[in-house]
Coordinates of C-alpha atoms and ligand atoms in Angstrom, one line a residue:
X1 CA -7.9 -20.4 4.4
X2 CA -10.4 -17.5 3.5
X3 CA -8.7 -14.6 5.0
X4 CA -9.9 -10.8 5.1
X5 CA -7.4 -7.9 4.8
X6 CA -8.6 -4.6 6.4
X7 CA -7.8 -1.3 4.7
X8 CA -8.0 0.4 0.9
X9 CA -4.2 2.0 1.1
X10 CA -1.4 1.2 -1.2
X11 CA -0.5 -1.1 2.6
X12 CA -3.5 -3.5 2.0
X13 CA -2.8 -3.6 -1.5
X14 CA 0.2 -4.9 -0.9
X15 CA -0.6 -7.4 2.3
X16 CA -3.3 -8.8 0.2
X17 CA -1.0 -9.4 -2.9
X18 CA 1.6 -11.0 -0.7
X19 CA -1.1 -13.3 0.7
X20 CA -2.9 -14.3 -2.5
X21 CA 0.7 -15.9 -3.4
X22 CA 0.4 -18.2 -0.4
X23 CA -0.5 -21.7 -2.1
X24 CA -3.3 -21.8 1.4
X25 CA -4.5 -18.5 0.9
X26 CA -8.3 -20.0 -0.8
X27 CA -10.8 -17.2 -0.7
X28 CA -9.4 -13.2 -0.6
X29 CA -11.3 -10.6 1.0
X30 CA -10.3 -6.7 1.1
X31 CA -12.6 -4.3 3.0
X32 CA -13.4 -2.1 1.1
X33 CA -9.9 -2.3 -1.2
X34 CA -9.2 -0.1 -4.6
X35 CA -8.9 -1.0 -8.2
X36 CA -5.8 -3.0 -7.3
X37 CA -7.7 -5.1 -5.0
X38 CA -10.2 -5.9 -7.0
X39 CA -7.8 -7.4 -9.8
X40 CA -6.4 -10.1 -6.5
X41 CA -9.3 -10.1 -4.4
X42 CA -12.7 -9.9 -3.8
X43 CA -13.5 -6.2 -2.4
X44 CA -16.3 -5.9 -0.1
X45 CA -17.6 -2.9 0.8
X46 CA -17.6 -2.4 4.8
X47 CA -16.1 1.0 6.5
X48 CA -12.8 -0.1 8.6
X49 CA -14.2 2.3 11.3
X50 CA -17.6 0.7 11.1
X51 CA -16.3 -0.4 15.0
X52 CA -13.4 1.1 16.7
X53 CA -12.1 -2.2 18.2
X54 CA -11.8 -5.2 16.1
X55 CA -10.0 -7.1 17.9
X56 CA -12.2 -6.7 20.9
X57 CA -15.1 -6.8 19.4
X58 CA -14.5 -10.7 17.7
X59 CA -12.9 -12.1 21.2
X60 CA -16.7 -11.4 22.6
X61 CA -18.4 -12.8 20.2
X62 CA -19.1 -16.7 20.1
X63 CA -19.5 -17.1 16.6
X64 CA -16.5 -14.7 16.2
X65 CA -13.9 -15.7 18.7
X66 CA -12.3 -18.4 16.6
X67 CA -11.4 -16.3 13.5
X68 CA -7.6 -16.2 13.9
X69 CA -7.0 -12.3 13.9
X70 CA -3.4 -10.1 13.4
X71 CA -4.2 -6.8 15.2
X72 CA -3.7 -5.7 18.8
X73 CA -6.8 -5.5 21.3
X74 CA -7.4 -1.8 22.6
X75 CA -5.0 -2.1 25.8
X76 CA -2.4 -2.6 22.8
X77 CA -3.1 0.0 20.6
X78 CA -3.0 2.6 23.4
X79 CA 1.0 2.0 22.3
X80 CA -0.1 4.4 19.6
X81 CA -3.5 6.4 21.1
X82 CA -1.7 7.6 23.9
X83 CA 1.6 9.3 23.8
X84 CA 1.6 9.7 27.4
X85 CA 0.7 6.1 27.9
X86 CA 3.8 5.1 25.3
X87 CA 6.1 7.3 27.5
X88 CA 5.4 5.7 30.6
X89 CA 5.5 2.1 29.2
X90 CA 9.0 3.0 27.3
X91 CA 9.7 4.2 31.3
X92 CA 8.7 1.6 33.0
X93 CA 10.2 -0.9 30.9
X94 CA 13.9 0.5 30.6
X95 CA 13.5 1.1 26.7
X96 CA 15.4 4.4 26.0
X97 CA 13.7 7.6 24.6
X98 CA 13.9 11.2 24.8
X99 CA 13.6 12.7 28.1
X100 CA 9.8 14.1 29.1
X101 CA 7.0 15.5 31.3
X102 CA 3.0 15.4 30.5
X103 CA 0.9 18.4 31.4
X104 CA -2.7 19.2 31.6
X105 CA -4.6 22.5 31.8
X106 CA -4.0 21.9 35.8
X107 CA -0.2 22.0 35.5
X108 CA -0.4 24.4 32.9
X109 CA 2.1 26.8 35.0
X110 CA 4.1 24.4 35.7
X111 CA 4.3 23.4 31.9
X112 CA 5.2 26.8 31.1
X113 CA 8.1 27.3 33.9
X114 CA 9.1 23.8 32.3
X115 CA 9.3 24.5 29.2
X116 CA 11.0 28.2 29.6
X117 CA 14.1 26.5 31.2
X118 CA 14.2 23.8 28.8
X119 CA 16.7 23.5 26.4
X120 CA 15.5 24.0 22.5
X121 CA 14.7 22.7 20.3
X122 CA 11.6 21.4 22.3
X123 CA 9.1 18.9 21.3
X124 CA 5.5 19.0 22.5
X125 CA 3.2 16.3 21.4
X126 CA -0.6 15.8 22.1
X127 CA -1.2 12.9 24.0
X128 CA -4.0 11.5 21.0
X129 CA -4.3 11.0 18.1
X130 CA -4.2 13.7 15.5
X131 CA -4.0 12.9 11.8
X132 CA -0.1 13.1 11.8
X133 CA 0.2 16.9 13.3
X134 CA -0.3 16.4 16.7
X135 CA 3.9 17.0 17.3
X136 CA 5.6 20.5 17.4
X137 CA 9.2 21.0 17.2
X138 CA 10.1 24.5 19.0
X139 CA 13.4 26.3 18.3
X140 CA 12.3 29.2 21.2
X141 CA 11.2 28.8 24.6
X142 CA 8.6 31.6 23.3
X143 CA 7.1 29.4 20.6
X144 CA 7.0 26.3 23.0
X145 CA 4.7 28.6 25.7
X146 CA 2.3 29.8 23.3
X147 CA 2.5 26.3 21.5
X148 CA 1.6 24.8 25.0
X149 CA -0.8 27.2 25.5
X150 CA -2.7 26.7 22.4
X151 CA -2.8 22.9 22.7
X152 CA -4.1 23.2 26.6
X153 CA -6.2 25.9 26.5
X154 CA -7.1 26.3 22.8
X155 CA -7.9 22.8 22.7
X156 CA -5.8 23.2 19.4
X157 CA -6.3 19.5 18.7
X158 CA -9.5 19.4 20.6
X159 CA -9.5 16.4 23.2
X160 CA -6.3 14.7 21.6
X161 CA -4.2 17.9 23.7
X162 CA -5.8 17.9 26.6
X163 CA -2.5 15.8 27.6
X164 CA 0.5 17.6 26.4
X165 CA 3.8 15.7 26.6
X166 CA 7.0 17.8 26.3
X167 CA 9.7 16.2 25.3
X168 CA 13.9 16.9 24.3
X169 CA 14.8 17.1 20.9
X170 CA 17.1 13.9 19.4
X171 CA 19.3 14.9 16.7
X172 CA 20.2 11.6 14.5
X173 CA 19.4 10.4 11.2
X174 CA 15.5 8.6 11.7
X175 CA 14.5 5.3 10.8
X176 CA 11.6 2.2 11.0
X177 CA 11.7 -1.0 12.7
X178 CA 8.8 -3.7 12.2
X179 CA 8.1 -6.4 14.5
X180 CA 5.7 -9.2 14.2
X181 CA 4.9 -10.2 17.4
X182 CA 1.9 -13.7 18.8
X183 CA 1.7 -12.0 22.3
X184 CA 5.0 -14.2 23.5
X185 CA 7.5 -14.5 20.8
X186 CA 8.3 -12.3 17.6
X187 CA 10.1 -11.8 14.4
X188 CA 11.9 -8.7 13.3
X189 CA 10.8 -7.8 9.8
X190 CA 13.2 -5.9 7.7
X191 CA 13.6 -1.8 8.5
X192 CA 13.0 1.6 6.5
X193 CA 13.1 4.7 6.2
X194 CA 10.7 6.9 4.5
X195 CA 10.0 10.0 3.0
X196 CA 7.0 11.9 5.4
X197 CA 7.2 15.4 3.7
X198 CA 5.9 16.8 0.2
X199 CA 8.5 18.3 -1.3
X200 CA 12.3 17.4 -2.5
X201 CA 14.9 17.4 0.0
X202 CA 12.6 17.0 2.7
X203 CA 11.0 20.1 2.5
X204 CA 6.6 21.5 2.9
X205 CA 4.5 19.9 4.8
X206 CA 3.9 16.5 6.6
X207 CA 2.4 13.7 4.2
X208 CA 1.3 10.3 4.9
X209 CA 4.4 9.1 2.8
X210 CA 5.6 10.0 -0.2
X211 CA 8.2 7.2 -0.4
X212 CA 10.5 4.6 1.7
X213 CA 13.6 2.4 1.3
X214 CA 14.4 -0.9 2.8
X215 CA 17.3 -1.8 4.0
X216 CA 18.8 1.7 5.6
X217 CA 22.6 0.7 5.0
X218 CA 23.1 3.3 8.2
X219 CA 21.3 0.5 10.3
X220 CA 24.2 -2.0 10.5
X221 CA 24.2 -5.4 12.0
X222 CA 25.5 -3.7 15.8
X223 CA 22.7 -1.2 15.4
X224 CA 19.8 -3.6 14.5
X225 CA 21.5 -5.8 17.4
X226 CA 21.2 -3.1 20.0
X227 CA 17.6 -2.2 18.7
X228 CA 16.6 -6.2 19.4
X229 CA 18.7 -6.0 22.8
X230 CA 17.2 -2.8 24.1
X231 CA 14.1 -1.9 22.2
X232 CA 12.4 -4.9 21.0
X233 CA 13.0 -7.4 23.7
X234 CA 11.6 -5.2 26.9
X235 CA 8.9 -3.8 24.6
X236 CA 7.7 -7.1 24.0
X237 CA 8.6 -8.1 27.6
X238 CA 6.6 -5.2 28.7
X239 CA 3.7 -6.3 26.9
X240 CA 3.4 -9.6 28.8
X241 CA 4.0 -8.3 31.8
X242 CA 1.4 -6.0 31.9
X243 CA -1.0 -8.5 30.4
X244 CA -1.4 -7.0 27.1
X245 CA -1.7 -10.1 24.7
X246 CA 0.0 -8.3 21.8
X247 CA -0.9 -10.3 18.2
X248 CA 0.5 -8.2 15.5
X249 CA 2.7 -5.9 14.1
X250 CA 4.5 -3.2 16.0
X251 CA 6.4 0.3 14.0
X252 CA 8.7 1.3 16.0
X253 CA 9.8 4.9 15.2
X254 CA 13.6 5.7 16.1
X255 CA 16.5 7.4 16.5
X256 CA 19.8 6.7 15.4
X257 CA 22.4 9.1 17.9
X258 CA 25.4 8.1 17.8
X259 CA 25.0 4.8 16.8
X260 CA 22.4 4.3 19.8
X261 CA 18.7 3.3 19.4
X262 CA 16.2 6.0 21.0
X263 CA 12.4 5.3 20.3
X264 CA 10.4 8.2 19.3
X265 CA 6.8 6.5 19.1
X266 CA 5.0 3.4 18.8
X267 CA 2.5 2.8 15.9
X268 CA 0.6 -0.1 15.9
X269 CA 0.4 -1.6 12.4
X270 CA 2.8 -1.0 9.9
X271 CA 3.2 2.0 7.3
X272 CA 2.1 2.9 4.1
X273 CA 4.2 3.2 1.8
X274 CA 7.0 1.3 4.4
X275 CA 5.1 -2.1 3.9
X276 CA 5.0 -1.9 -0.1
X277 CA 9.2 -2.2 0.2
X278 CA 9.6 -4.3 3.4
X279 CA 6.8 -6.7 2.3
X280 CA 8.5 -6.8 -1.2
X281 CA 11.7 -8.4 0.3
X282 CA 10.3 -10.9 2.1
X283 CA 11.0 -14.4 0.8
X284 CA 8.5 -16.7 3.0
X285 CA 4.9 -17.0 2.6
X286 CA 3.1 -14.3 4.4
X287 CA -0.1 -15.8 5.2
X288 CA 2.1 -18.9 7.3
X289 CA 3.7 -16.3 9.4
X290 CA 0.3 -14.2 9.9
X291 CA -1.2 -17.7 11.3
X292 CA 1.9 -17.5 13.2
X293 CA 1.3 -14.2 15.0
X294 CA -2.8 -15.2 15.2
X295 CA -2.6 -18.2 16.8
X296 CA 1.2 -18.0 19.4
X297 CA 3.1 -20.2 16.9
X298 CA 5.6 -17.8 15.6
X299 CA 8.5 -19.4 16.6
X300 CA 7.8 -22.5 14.5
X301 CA 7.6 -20.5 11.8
X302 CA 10.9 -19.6 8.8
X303 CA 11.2 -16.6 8.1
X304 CA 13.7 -15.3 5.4
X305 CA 14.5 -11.7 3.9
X306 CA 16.0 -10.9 0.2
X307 CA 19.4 -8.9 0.5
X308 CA 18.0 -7.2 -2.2
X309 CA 17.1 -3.3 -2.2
X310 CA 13.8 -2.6 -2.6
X311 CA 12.3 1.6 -2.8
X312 CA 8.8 3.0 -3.1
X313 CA 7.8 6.1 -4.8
X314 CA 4.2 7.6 -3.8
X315 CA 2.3 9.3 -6.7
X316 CA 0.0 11.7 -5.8
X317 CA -2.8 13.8 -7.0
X318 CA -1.8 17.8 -7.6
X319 CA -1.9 19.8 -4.3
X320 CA -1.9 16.9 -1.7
X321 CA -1.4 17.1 1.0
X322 CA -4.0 20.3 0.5
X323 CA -6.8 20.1 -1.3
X324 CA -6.4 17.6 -4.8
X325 CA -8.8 16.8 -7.3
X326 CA -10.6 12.8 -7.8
X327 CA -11.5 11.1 -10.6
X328 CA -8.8 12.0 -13.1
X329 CA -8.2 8.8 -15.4
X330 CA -4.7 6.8 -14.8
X331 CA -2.8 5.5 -18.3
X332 CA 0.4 3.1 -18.4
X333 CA -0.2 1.2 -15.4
X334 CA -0.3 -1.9 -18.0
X335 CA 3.2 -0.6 -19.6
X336 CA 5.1 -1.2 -16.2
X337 CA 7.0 -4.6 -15.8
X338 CA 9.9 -3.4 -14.3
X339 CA 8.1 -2.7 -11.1
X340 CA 5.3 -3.1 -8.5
X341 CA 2.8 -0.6 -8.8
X342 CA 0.4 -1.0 -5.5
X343 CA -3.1 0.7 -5.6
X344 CA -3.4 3.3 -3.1
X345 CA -6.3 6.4 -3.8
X346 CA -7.9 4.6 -7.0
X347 CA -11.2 3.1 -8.6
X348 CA -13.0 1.6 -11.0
X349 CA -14.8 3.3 -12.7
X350 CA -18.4 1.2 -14.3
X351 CA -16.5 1.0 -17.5
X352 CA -13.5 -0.7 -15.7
X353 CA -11.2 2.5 -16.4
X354 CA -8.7 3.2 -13.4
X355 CA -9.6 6.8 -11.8
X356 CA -7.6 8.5 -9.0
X357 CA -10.3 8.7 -6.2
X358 CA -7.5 10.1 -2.9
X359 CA -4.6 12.4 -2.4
X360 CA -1.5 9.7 -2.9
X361 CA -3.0 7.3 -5.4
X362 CA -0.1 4.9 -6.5
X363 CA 3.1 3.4 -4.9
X364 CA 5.7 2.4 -7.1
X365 CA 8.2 -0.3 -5.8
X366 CA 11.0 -1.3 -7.4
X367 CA 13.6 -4.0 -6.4
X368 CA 17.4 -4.3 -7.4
X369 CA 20.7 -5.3 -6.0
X370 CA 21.9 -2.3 -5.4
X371 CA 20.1 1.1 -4.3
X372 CA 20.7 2.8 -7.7
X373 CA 19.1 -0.3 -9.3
X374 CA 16.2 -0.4 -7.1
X375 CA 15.4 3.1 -7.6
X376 CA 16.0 2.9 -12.1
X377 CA 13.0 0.2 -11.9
X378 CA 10.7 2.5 -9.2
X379 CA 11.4 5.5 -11.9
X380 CA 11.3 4.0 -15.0
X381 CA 8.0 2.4 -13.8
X382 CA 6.6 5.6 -12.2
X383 CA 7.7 7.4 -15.8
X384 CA 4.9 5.1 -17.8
X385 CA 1.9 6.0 -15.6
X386 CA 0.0 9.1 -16.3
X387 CA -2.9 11.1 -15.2
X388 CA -3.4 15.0 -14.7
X389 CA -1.8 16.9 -12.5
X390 CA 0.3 13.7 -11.1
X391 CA 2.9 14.6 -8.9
X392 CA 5.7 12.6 -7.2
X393 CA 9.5 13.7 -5.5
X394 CA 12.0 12.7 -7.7
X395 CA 14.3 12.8 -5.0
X396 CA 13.5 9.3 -3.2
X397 CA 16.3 7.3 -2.0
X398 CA 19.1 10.3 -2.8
X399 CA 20.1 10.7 0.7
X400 CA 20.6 6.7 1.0
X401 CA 22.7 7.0 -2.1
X402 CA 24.9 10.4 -0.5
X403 CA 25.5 8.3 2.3
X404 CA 26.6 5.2 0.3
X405 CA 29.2 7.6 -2.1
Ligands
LIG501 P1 5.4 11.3 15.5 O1 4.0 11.9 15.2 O2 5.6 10.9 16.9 O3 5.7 10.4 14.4 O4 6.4 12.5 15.3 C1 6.5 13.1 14.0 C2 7.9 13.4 13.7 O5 8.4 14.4 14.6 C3 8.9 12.2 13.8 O6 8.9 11.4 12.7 C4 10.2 12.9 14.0 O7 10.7 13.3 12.8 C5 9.8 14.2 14.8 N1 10.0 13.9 16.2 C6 9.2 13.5 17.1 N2 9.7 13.4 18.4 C7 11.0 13.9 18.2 C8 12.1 14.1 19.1 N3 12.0 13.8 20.4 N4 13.2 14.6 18.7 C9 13.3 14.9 17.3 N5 12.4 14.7 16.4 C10 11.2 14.2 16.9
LIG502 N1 4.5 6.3 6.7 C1 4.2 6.6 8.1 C2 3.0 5.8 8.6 O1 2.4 4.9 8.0 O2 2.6 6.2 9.7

């Protein structure tokens, strides 16, 4: 099979190394990849956002149509493009999440009696996309008025709050479920957690990742039960019901209260750095269960997970997720054997020499049977690779291992 991954994150670096170990996997393509890429797979250089709806966009053409495809349509990916239209699915379909009410500049007053009565913390979320900062967490009725006022009348996040949804705060320890789904069955890939903010201890601002952990220990058996039971099965339900023909993967943000599943949001692909671990521990050849989801024959398919831990650390370039520097030369990456190290913000330069070129530039995974073991290999692997004015937490994983004492 000739088979084209999407993407130039430390993600598609490591989908396209899991799929370049399938013994069908013939021809690799990554568009446009990074200097990891290139050392697996032919890169080729088109713009992921050359058009907006892949899927879409091969079903109508003839030539097209037959090119087996993992990626939802646009009717899917509204899971993720429209908080609103998440909300009222999870509503409609009986899946549990937090409590909440949408508001436009029309029902601005209401949204403002609304939210002065509501209990705090209060969470108010623009309805589209925007680059991760779209959700505010208010710990006054105040804050939550003039936060609801900038998004509606501001246009804070231009067009992405001109739907504001408010929603009640969940207090529980966070985690990531991924499901494969072929539009009829599915497979539940193993679940992390990660690491979204810049500094140790969870503290600074929001990153894209700056590390993950699979498994959680904290998601037991009659958790991950309960998340199949009344999360996955009615979303995927859902799905079919409404005639959404869902091929691919599904993120599935959540809460853990009290040993009960709430869903805080729906992405529509999987996470960078959360694929680097999860794809690491699985056993069974990618590519067979990707023809799986492209072409409804999932359930035929094995599927088997390693009990093994496995933990990512995210290097990044000085002052991300604020303004960082590119083109600073990496050394060691050769040195590391103890560990995955998956391209994410690099290049080649003409004289082959790997430079940063993005703010996190390298995921380090490591695997081990325990949790402390999985996170000597990611460390000892992220302490051989160099550049200037590197910068990683040194703190990935701790929580896991508090929990665990
Ligand atoms: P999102 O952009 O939906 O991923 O939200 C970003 C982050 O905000 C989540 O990962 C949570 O940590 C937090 N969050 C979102 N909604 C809630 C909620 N209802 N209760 C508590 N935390 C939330
Ligand atoms: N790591 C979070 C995401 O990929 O959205």
């Amino acid at each position: 099979m000739n088979i084209l991954v999407l993407g130039s994150g430390g993600r598609e670096h490591a989908f396209a190394l899991k799929i370049s170990q399938s013994p069908r996997c013939k021809k690799l393509f990554v568009a446009p990849g990074n200097a990891g890429t290139a050392a697996i797979a032919e890169n080729v250089n088109i713009k992921v956002t050359d058009f907006q709806t892949i899927g879409d966009y091969f079903e109508k053409d003839d030539q097209l149509k037959n090119v087996l495809l993992v990626g939802p349509g646009a009717n899917g990916a509204q899971l993720e493009g429209s908080k609103d239209f998440s909300k009222d699915f999870m509503n409609r379909h009986g899946v549990p999440t937090a409590k909440s009410k949408t508001f436009t500049i029309d029902t601005l007053e209401e949204g403002l009696n609304y939210v002065s009565s509501h209990p705090t913390p209060i969470v108010l979320k623009a309805d589209g996309l925007a680059a991760g900062k779209g959700v505010i967490i208010s710990e006054t009725a105040e804050h939550a008025r003039e936060t609801l006022k900038e998004m509606l009348v501001d246009a804070k996040f231009g067009e992405a709050s001109s739907r504001v949804v408010v929603e009640q705060f969940l207090h529980g320890i966070e985690l990531s479920v991924f499901v494969l789904s072929d539009g009829s069955d599915y497979k539940i890939l193993p679940e992390a957690k990660d690491y979204k903010r810049i500094g140790e201890k969870d503290t600074g601002l929001n990153t894209g990742g700056m590390g993950a952990i699979s498994p959680v220990p904290f998601a037991t058996k009659e958790f991950l039960a309960k998340v199949e039971e009344k999360v996955i099965k009615p979303t995927i339900n859902g799905l079919k019901q409404e005639g959404i023909d869902y091929k691919g993967f599904l993120f599935i943000g959540l809460m853990n209260m009290e040993g009960e599943p709430f869903v805080i949001e729906y992405n529509v692909r999987m996470g960078d750095p959360e694929t680097q671990s999860v794809l690491s521990r699985i056993d069974s050849d990618l590519l067979e269960i990707l023809e799986g989801s492209a072409n409804g024959t999932l359930k035929e398919k094995t599927f088997s997970v390693s009990s093994q831990t496995a933990t990512t650390v995210v290097m990044v370039a000085g002052g991300y997720p604020e303004a960082y520097e590119k083109g600073k030369e990496i050394t060691g990456i050769e040195h590391v054997n103890e560990a995955t190290v998956f391209h994410a913000g690099t290049q080649l330069s003409p004289a082959g020499k790997v430079l940063t070129n993005g703010g996190r530039v390298l995921a380090v995974t490591g695997m081990g049977t325990s949790v402390e073991k999985a996170l000597e290999n990611a460390y000892n692997g992220v302490s051989k690779i160099a550049w200037q004015d590197q910068y990683h937490r040194r703190d990935i994983g701790q929580d896991i291992l508090n929990l665990l004492k």
